[in-house]
C-alpha cells in the first residue's frame, strides 16, 4: 500500500481530505450521488492502464487484457461476497438493466412491475419494450413522505398479479434516497416464480452487499458513485438460474460464449475504468470499508437534522432508511415544476457555489443532499443559509 493510502486509515473526514480529489476548492459539493467524484489516486491508476495499452495495443488487447479483466472481476466479487463467474463488468447500471430486460423471452401480456420513482432511464427502457412486445407495466405507487419500509414492501406486494414475470426494485432510490427492503421483496417473489432485478446503482460501497445471500436473480450496481471508481465502471450480477440466457445489449464477437465472457468484448473500447476499479477498492479499504459507510451515514444524518431544524421541515422517512443521501422538502412556496427546480438549482450554484440537486415531485420541491468524506457540516450550513436567504430576498 502506498504512503498516500496509508494516511487514509487515520484521516479525519472533512475538508482536509479534499486534496485527494480534483474538486474545485471554491464550491460546496453536495451531489456526489449523481456522478460520483474519482480520487486522484484512482485516476492515476486509470492513466497507467491507458499508457500500458498504448505501448503495444495489439499485445494488450489480445494477451494482457483477458487476464486483467478476470483479476478485476475477482477482486470485485470478493468485495460483493460472490464469485467472479457471477459478475460481468458493464459501463453503467443502465447498460446492465438493458441487457437483462432485452434478454428475457417475453410473451405478449406479460407484466412487469417497477416503482413510479424508478430511475428515468429504466422507465424509458421498460416502456420501449412494452410498446414493441405488448407488455403490461404496473407501477408501484411509493408514497413520499413514507412511514417505513413496510409500506414499500406492501406497495410491491399489491402490484404483483399471476401475470407478473419480473419485478424491478431500486435498492436505494435515486429520487427518494431511501433504501428498499430488497431481501423481503425477493422473499415474496421467489415462491411465486417472479424474477427480481435489483437496480443497485447507489449501493456498492454504501451498503454491505452479499449478493449470493441476497438471492436476487439479477443485480446491477455502479462503481463510479460510492465505490469511487472512474466513470464507466459498473457490474451486472446474474444468479446461476438466469445467467445462461443473459446477453449484452450489444452483440459482438463472443456471442454465445457464455456469461460473463460474452460481456467482456463489445469491440474496441477504453477498458481502463474497469481495470482501475481495483485502485478504487484499495482507496475505500485503506480508509476502512465499514468506517467509510458509517462516516457517510452519520454525516448525512447530522446534515439532515441541521437542515430540518433550520428550515422548520420534517424528515420525510425514518432516518434508518437513509444512508449517504437524504431527500428533504425545500421550504419554498414556488410551484413544484421542473422549471422552478432548475431555477433553484441554478440560483444555488451561481450565487452560492453550492452543487446540489433540486427535484420536483409529489406536489412540491425537494433537495437531495449527499455526504462524502470530503464534506463537513459547514457545507450543509452554507446550504441552509443560502435557501433561507433566497426565500427572504425573493419571496419564493
CSV table of N, CA, C and O in Angstrom, one decimal, residues 288-358:
chain,number,residue,atom,x,y,z
A,288,UNK,N,-11.1,2.2,5.3
A,288,UNK,CA,-11.8,1.2,6.1
A,288,UNK,C,-13.2,1.2,5.5
A,288,UNK,O,-14.0,2.1,5.7
A,289,UNK,N,-13.6,0.1,4.9
A,289,UNK,CA,-14.9,0.0,4.2
A,289,UNK,C,-16.1,0.2,5.2
A,289,UNK,O,-17.0,0.9,5.0
A,290,UNK,N,-16.0,-0.5,6.4
A,290,UNK,CA,-17.0,-0.3,7.4
A,290,UNK,C,-17.0,1.1,7.9
A,290,UNK,O,-18.1,1.7,8.1
A,291,UNK,N,-15.9,1.6,8.2
A,291,UNK,CA,-15.8,3.0,8.7
A,291,UNK,C,-16.3,4.0,7.7
A,291,UNK,O,-17.0,5.0,8.0
A,292,UNK,N,-16.0,3.8,6.4
A,292,UNK,CA,-16.4,4.6,5.3
A,292,UNK,C,-18.0,4.7,5.3
A,292,UNK,O,-18.5,5.8,5.3
A,293,UNK,N,-18.6,3.5,5.3
A,293,UNK,CA,-20.1,3.5,5.3
A,293,UNK,C,-20.7,4.3,6.6
A,293,UNK,O,-21.6,5.0,6.5
A,294,UNK,N,-20.0,4.0,7.7
A,294,UNK,CA,-20.5,4.6,8.9
A,294,UNK,C,-20.4,6.2,8.9
A,294,UNK,O,-21.3,6.9,9.3
A,295,UNK,N,-19.2,6.6,8.4
A,295,UNK,CA,-19.0,8.1,8.4
A,295,UNK,C,-20.0,8.7,7.4
A,295,UNK,O,-20.6,9.8,7.8
A,296,UNK,N,-20.3,8.1,6.3
A,296,UNK,CA,-21.2,8.7,5.4
A,296,UNK,C,-22.6,8.8,5.9
A,296,UNK,O,-23.3,9.8,5.8
A,297,UNK,N,-23.0,7.7,6.5
A,297,UNK,CA,-24.4,7.6,7.1
A,297,UNK,C,-24.5,8.6,8.2
A,297,UNK,O,-25.5,9.4,8.3
A,298,UNK,N,-23.5,8.7,9.1
A,298,UNK,CA,-23.6,9.6,10.3
A,298,UNK,C,-23.6,11.1,9.8
A,298,UNK,O,-24.3,12.0,10.3
A,299,UNK,N,-22.7,11.4,8.8
A,299,UNK,CA,-22.6,12.7,8.3
A,299,UNK,C,-24.0,13.2,7.6
A,299,UNK,O,-24.5,14.3,7.9
A,300,UNK,N,-24.5,12.3,6.8
A,300,UNK,CA,-25.8,12.6,6.2
A,300,UNK,C,-26.9,12.8,7.2
A,300,UNK,O,-27.8,13.7,7.1
A,301,UNK,N,-26.9,12.0,8.2
A,301,UNK,CA,-28.0,12.1,9.3
A,301,UNK,C,-27.8,13.4,10.0
A,301,UNK,O,-28.8,14.1,10.3
A,302,UNK,N,-26.6,13.8,10.4
A,302,UNK,CA,-26.4,15.1,11.1
A,302,UNK,C,-26.7,16.2,10.2
A,302,UNK,O,-27.3,17.2,10.6
A,303,UNK,N,-26.4,16.2,8.9
A,303,UNK,CA,-26.8,17.2,8.0
A,303,UNK,C,-28.3,17.4,7.8
A,303,UNK,O,-28.8,18.5,7.8
A,304,UNK,N,-29.0,16.2,7.8
A,304,UNK,CA,-30.4,16.3,7.7
A,304,UNK,C,-31.1,16.9,8.9
A,304,UNK,O,-32.0,17.7,8.8
A,305,UNK,N,-30.6,16.6,10.1
A,305,UNK,CA,-31.1,17.2,11.3
A,305,UNK,C,-30.9,18.7,11.3
A,305,UNK,O,-31.8,19.5,11.6
A,306,UNK,N,-29.7,19.1,10.9
A,306,UNK,CA,-29.4,20.5,10.8
A,306,UNK,C,-30.3,21.3,9.8
A,306,UNK,O,-30.9,22.3,10.2
A,307,UNK,N,-30.5,20.7,8.7
A,307,UNK,CA,-31.4,21.4,7.7
A,307,UNK,C,-32.8,21.4,8.1
A,307,UNK,O,-33.5,22.4,7.9
A,308,UNK,N,-33.3,20.3,8.7
A,308,UNK,CA,-34.7,20.2,9.1
A,308,UNK,C,-34.9,21.3,10.2
A,308,UNK,O,-36.0,22.0,10.2
A,309,UNK,N,-34.0,21.5,11.1
A,309,UNK,CA,-34.2,22.5,12.1
A,309,UNK,C,-34.1,23.9,11.6
A,309,UNK,O,-34.9,24.7,11.9
A,310,UNK,N,-33.2,24.1,10.6
A,310,UNK,CA,-33.0,25.4,10.1
A,310,UNK,C,-34.2,25.8,9.2
A,310,UNK,O,-34.6,27.0,9.2
A,311,UNK,N,-34.8,24.9,8.5
A,311,UNK,CA,-35.9,25.2,7.6
A,311,UNK,C,-37.3,24.9,8.2
A,311,UNK,O,-38.3,25.2,7.5
A,312,UNK,N,-37.3,24.4,9.4
A,312,UNK,CA,-38.6,24.0,10.0
A,312,UNK,C,-39.4,23.0,9.2
A,312,UNK,O,-40.6,23.2,8.9
A,313,UNK,N,-38.7,22.0,8.7
A,313,UNK,CA,-39.3,20.9,7.9
A,313,UNK,C,-39.1,19.6,8.7
A,313,UNK,O,-38.3,19.5,9.6
A,314,UNK,N,-39.8,18.5,8.3
A,314,UNK,CA,-39.6,17.2,8.9
A,314,UNK,C,-39.0,16.3,7.9
A,314,UNK,O,-39.2,16.3,6.7
A,315,UNK,N,-38.2,15.3,8.5
A,315,UNK,CA,-37.6,14.2,7.7
A,315,UNK,C,-38.8,13.4,7.1
A,315,UNK,O,-39.7,13.0,7.8
A,316,UNK,N,-38.7,13.2,5.8
A,316,UNK,CA,-39.9,12.6,5.1
A,316,UNK,C,-40.0,11.0,5.3
A,316,UNK,O,-40.9,10.4,4.7
A,317,UNK,N,-39.0,10.4,5.9
A,317,UNK,CA,-39.0,9.0,6.2
A,317,UNK,C,-38.1,8.7,7.4
A,317,UNK,O,-37.3,9.6,7.8
A,318,UNK,N,-38.3,7.5,8.0
A,318,UNK,CA,-37.4,7.2,9.1
A,318,UNK,C,-35.9,7.3,8.8
A,318,UNK,O,-35.5,7.0,7.7
A,319,UNK,N,-35.2,7.9,9.7
A,319,UNK,CA,-33.7,8.1,9.5
A,319,UNK,C,-33.0,6.8,9.1
A,319,UNK,O,-32.0,6.8,8.4
A,320,UNK,N,-33.5,5.7,9.6
A,320,UNK,CA,-32.8,4.4,9.3
A,320,UNK,C,-32.9,4.0,7.8
A,320,UNK,O,-32.1,3.1,7.4
A,321,UNK,N,-33.8,4.6,7.0
A,321,UNK,CA,-33.9,4.3,5.6
A,321,UNK,C,-33.0,5.0,4.7
A,321,UNK,O,-32.8,4.7,3.6
A,322,UNK,N,-32.3,6.1,5.3
A,322,UNK,CA,-31.4,6.8,4.5
A,322,UNK,C,-29.9,6.4,4.8
A,322,UNK,O,-29.7,5.8,5.9
A,323,UNK,N,-29.1,6.6,3.9
A,323,UNK,CA,-27.7,6.3,4.1
A,323,UNK,C,-26.8,7.5,3.8
A,323,UNK,O,-26.7,8.4,4.7
A,324,UNK,N,-26.2,7.6,2.7
A,324,UNK,CA,-25.3,8.8,2.4
A,324,UNK,C,-26.1,9.9,1.6
A,324,UNK,O,-25.5,10.9,1.4
A,325,UNK,N,-27.3,9.7,1.3
A,325,UNK,CA,-28.1,10.7,0.7
A,325,UNK,C,-29.4,10.8,1.5
A,325,UNK,O,-29.9,9.9,2.0
A,326,UNK,N,-29.9,12.1,1.5
A,326,UNK,CA,-31.2,12.3,2.1
A,326,UNK,C,-32.0,13.3,1.3
A,326,UNK,O,-31.4,14.3,0.9
A,327,UNK,N,-33.2,13.0,0.9
A,327,UNK,CA,-34.1,13.9,0.2
A,327,UNK,C,-35.0,14.6,1.2
A,327,UNK,O,-35.7,14.0,2.0
A,328,UNK,N,-34.9,15.9,1.2
A,328,UNK,CA,-35.7,16.8,2.1
A,328,UNK,C,-36.6,17.8,1.4
A,328,UNK,O,-36.3,18.2,0.3
A,329,UNK,N,-37.7,18.1,2.0
A,329,UNK,CA,-38.6,19.1,1.4
A,329,UNK,C,-37.9,20.5,1.4
A,329,UNK,O,-37.3,20.9,2.4
A,330,UNK,N,-38.0,21.2,0.3
A,330,UNK,CA,-37.4,22.5,0.2
A,330,UNK,C,-38.5,23.5,0.8
A,330,UNK,O,-39.6,23.5,0.3
A,331,UNK,N,-38.1,24.3,1.7
A,331,UNK,CA,-39.1,25.2,2.3
A,331,UNK,C,-39.4,26.4,1.3
A,331,UNK,O,-39.2,27.6,1.7
A,332,UNK,N,-40.0,26.1,0.2
A,332,UNK,CA,-40.2,27.1,-0.8
A,332,UNK,C,-41.7,27.1,-1.2
A,332,UNK,O,-42.3,26.0,-1.3
A,333,UNK,N,-42.2,28.3,-1.5
A,333,UNK,CA,-43.6,28.4,-1.9
A,333,UNK,C,-43.8,28.3,-3.4
A,333,UNK,O,-44.9,28.3,-3.9
A,334,UNK,N,-42.7,28.2,-4.1
A,334,UNK,CA,-42.8,28.1,-5.6
A,334,UNK,C,-43.5,26.8,-6.0
A,334,UNK,O,-43.4,25.8,-5.3
A,335,UNK,N,-44.1,26.9,-7.1
A,335,UNK,CA,-44.8,25.7,-7.7
A,335,UNK,C,-43.8,24.6,-8.0
A,335,UNK,O,-42.7,24.9,-8.4
A,336,UNK,N,-44.3,23.4,-7.8
A,336,UNK,CA,-43.4,22.2,-7.9
A,336,UNK,C,-43.4,21.8,-9.4
A,336,UNK,O,-44.0,20.9,-9.9
A,337,UNK,N,-42.6,22.6,-10.2
A,337,UNK,CA,-42.4,22.4,-11.6
A,337,UNK,C,-40.9,22.1,-11.9
A,337,UNK,O,-40.1,22.5,-11.1
A,338,UNK,N,-40.7,21.4,-13.0
A,338,UNK,CA,-39.3,21.2,-13.4
A,338,UNK,C,-38.5,22.5,-13.6
A,338,UNK,O,-37.3,22.6,-13.3
A,339,UNK,N,-39.2,23.5,-14.1
A,339,UNK,CA,-38.6,24.8,-14.4
A,339,UNK,C,-38.2,25.4,-13.1
A,339,UNK,O,-37.1,26.0,-13.0
A,340,UNK,N,-39.1,25.4,-12.1
A,340,UNK,CA,-38.7,26.0,-10.8
A,340,UNK,C,-37.6,25.2,-10.1
A,340,UNK,O,-36.7,25.8,-9.4
A,341,UNK,N,-37.6,23.9,-10.2
A,341,UNK,CA,-36.5,23.1,-9.7
A,341,UNK,C,-35.2,23.5,-10.3
A,341,UNK,O,-34.1,23.7,-9.6
A,342,UNK,N,-35.2,23.7,-11.6
A,342,UNK,CA,-34.0,24.1,-12.3
A,342,UNK,C,-33.5,25.5,-11.9
A,342,UNK,O,-32.3,25.8,-11.7
A,343,UNK,N,-34.5,26.4,-11.7
A,343,UNK,CA,-34.1,27.8,-11.3
A,343,UNK,C,-33.5,27.8,-9.9
A,343,UNK,O,-32.5,28.5,-9.7
A,344,UNK,N,-34.1,27.0,-9.0
A,344,UNK,CA,-33.5,26.9,-7.7
A,344,UNK,C,-32.1,26.3,-7.7
A,344,UNK,O,-31.2,26.8,-7.0
A,345,UNK,N,-31.9,25.2,-8.5
A,345,UNK,CA,-30.5,24.7,-8.6
A,345,UNK,C,-29.6,25.7,-9.1
A,345,UNK,O,-28.5,25.9,-8.6
A,346,UNK,N,-29.9,26.4,-10.2
A,346,UNK,CA,-29.0,27.3,-10.8
A,346,UNK,C,-28.7,28.5,-9.9
A,346,UNK,O,-27.6,29.0,-9.8
A,347,UNK,N,-29.7,28.9,-9.1
A,347,UNK,CA,-29.5,30.0,-8.2
A,347,UNK,C,-28.5,29.6,-7.1
A,347,UNK,O,-27.6,30.4,-6.7
A,348,UNK,N,-28.7,28.4,-6.6
A,348,UNK,CA,-27.8,27.9,-5.5
A,348,UNK,C,-26.3,27.8,-6.1
A,348,UNK,O,-25.4,28.1,-5.3
A,349,UNK,N,-26.2,27.4,-7.3
A,349,UNK,CA,-24.9,27.3,-7.9
A,349,UNK,C,-24.3,28.7,-8.2
A,349,UNK,O,-23.1,29.0,-7.8
A,350,UNK,N,-25.0,29.5,-8.9
A,350,UNK,CA,-24.4,30.7,-9.4
A,350,UNK,C,-24.2,31.8,-8.3
A,350,UNK,O,-23.2,32.5,-8.3
A,351,UNK,N,-25.1,31.8,-7.3
A,351,UNK,CA,-25.0,32.8,-6.3
A,351,UNK,C,-24.2,32.3,-5.0
A,351,UNK,O,-23.7,33.1,-4.3
A,352,UNK,N,-24.2,31.0,-4.8
A,352,UNK,CA,-23.6,30.4,-3.6
A,352,UNK,C,-22.6,29.4,-3.8
A,352,UNK,O,-22.0,28.9,-2.8
A,353,UNK,N,-22.3,29.0,-5.0
A,353,UNK,CA,-21.4,27.9,-5.4
A,353,UNK,C,-21.7,26.6,-4.6
A,353,UNK,O,-20.8,25.9,-4.1
A,354,UNK,N,-23.0,26.3,-4.6
A,354,UNK,CA,-23.5,25.0,-4.0
A,354,UNK,C,-24.0,24.1,-5.1
A,354,UNK,O,-24.9,24.5,-5.8
A,355,UNK,N,-23.4,23.0,-5.2
A,355,UNK,CA,-23.9,22.0,-6.2
A,355,UNK,C,-24.8,21.0,-5.5
A,355,UNK,O,-24.2,20.1,-4.7
A,356,UNK,N,-26.1,21.0,-5.7
A,356,UNK,CA,-27.0,20.1,-5.1
A,356,UNK,C,-28.2,20.0,-5.9
A,356,UNK,O,-28.7,20.9,-6.5
A,357,UNK,N,-28.8,18.8,-6.1
A,357,UNK,CA,-29.9,18.6,-7.0
A,357,UNK,C,-31.2,19.1,-6.3
A,357,UNK,O,-31.4,18.8,-5.1
A,358,UNK,N,-32.1,19.8,-7.1
A,358,UNK,CA,-33.4,20.2,-6.6
A,358,UNK,C,-34.4,19.5,-7.5
A,358,UNK,O,-34.3,19.5,-8.7
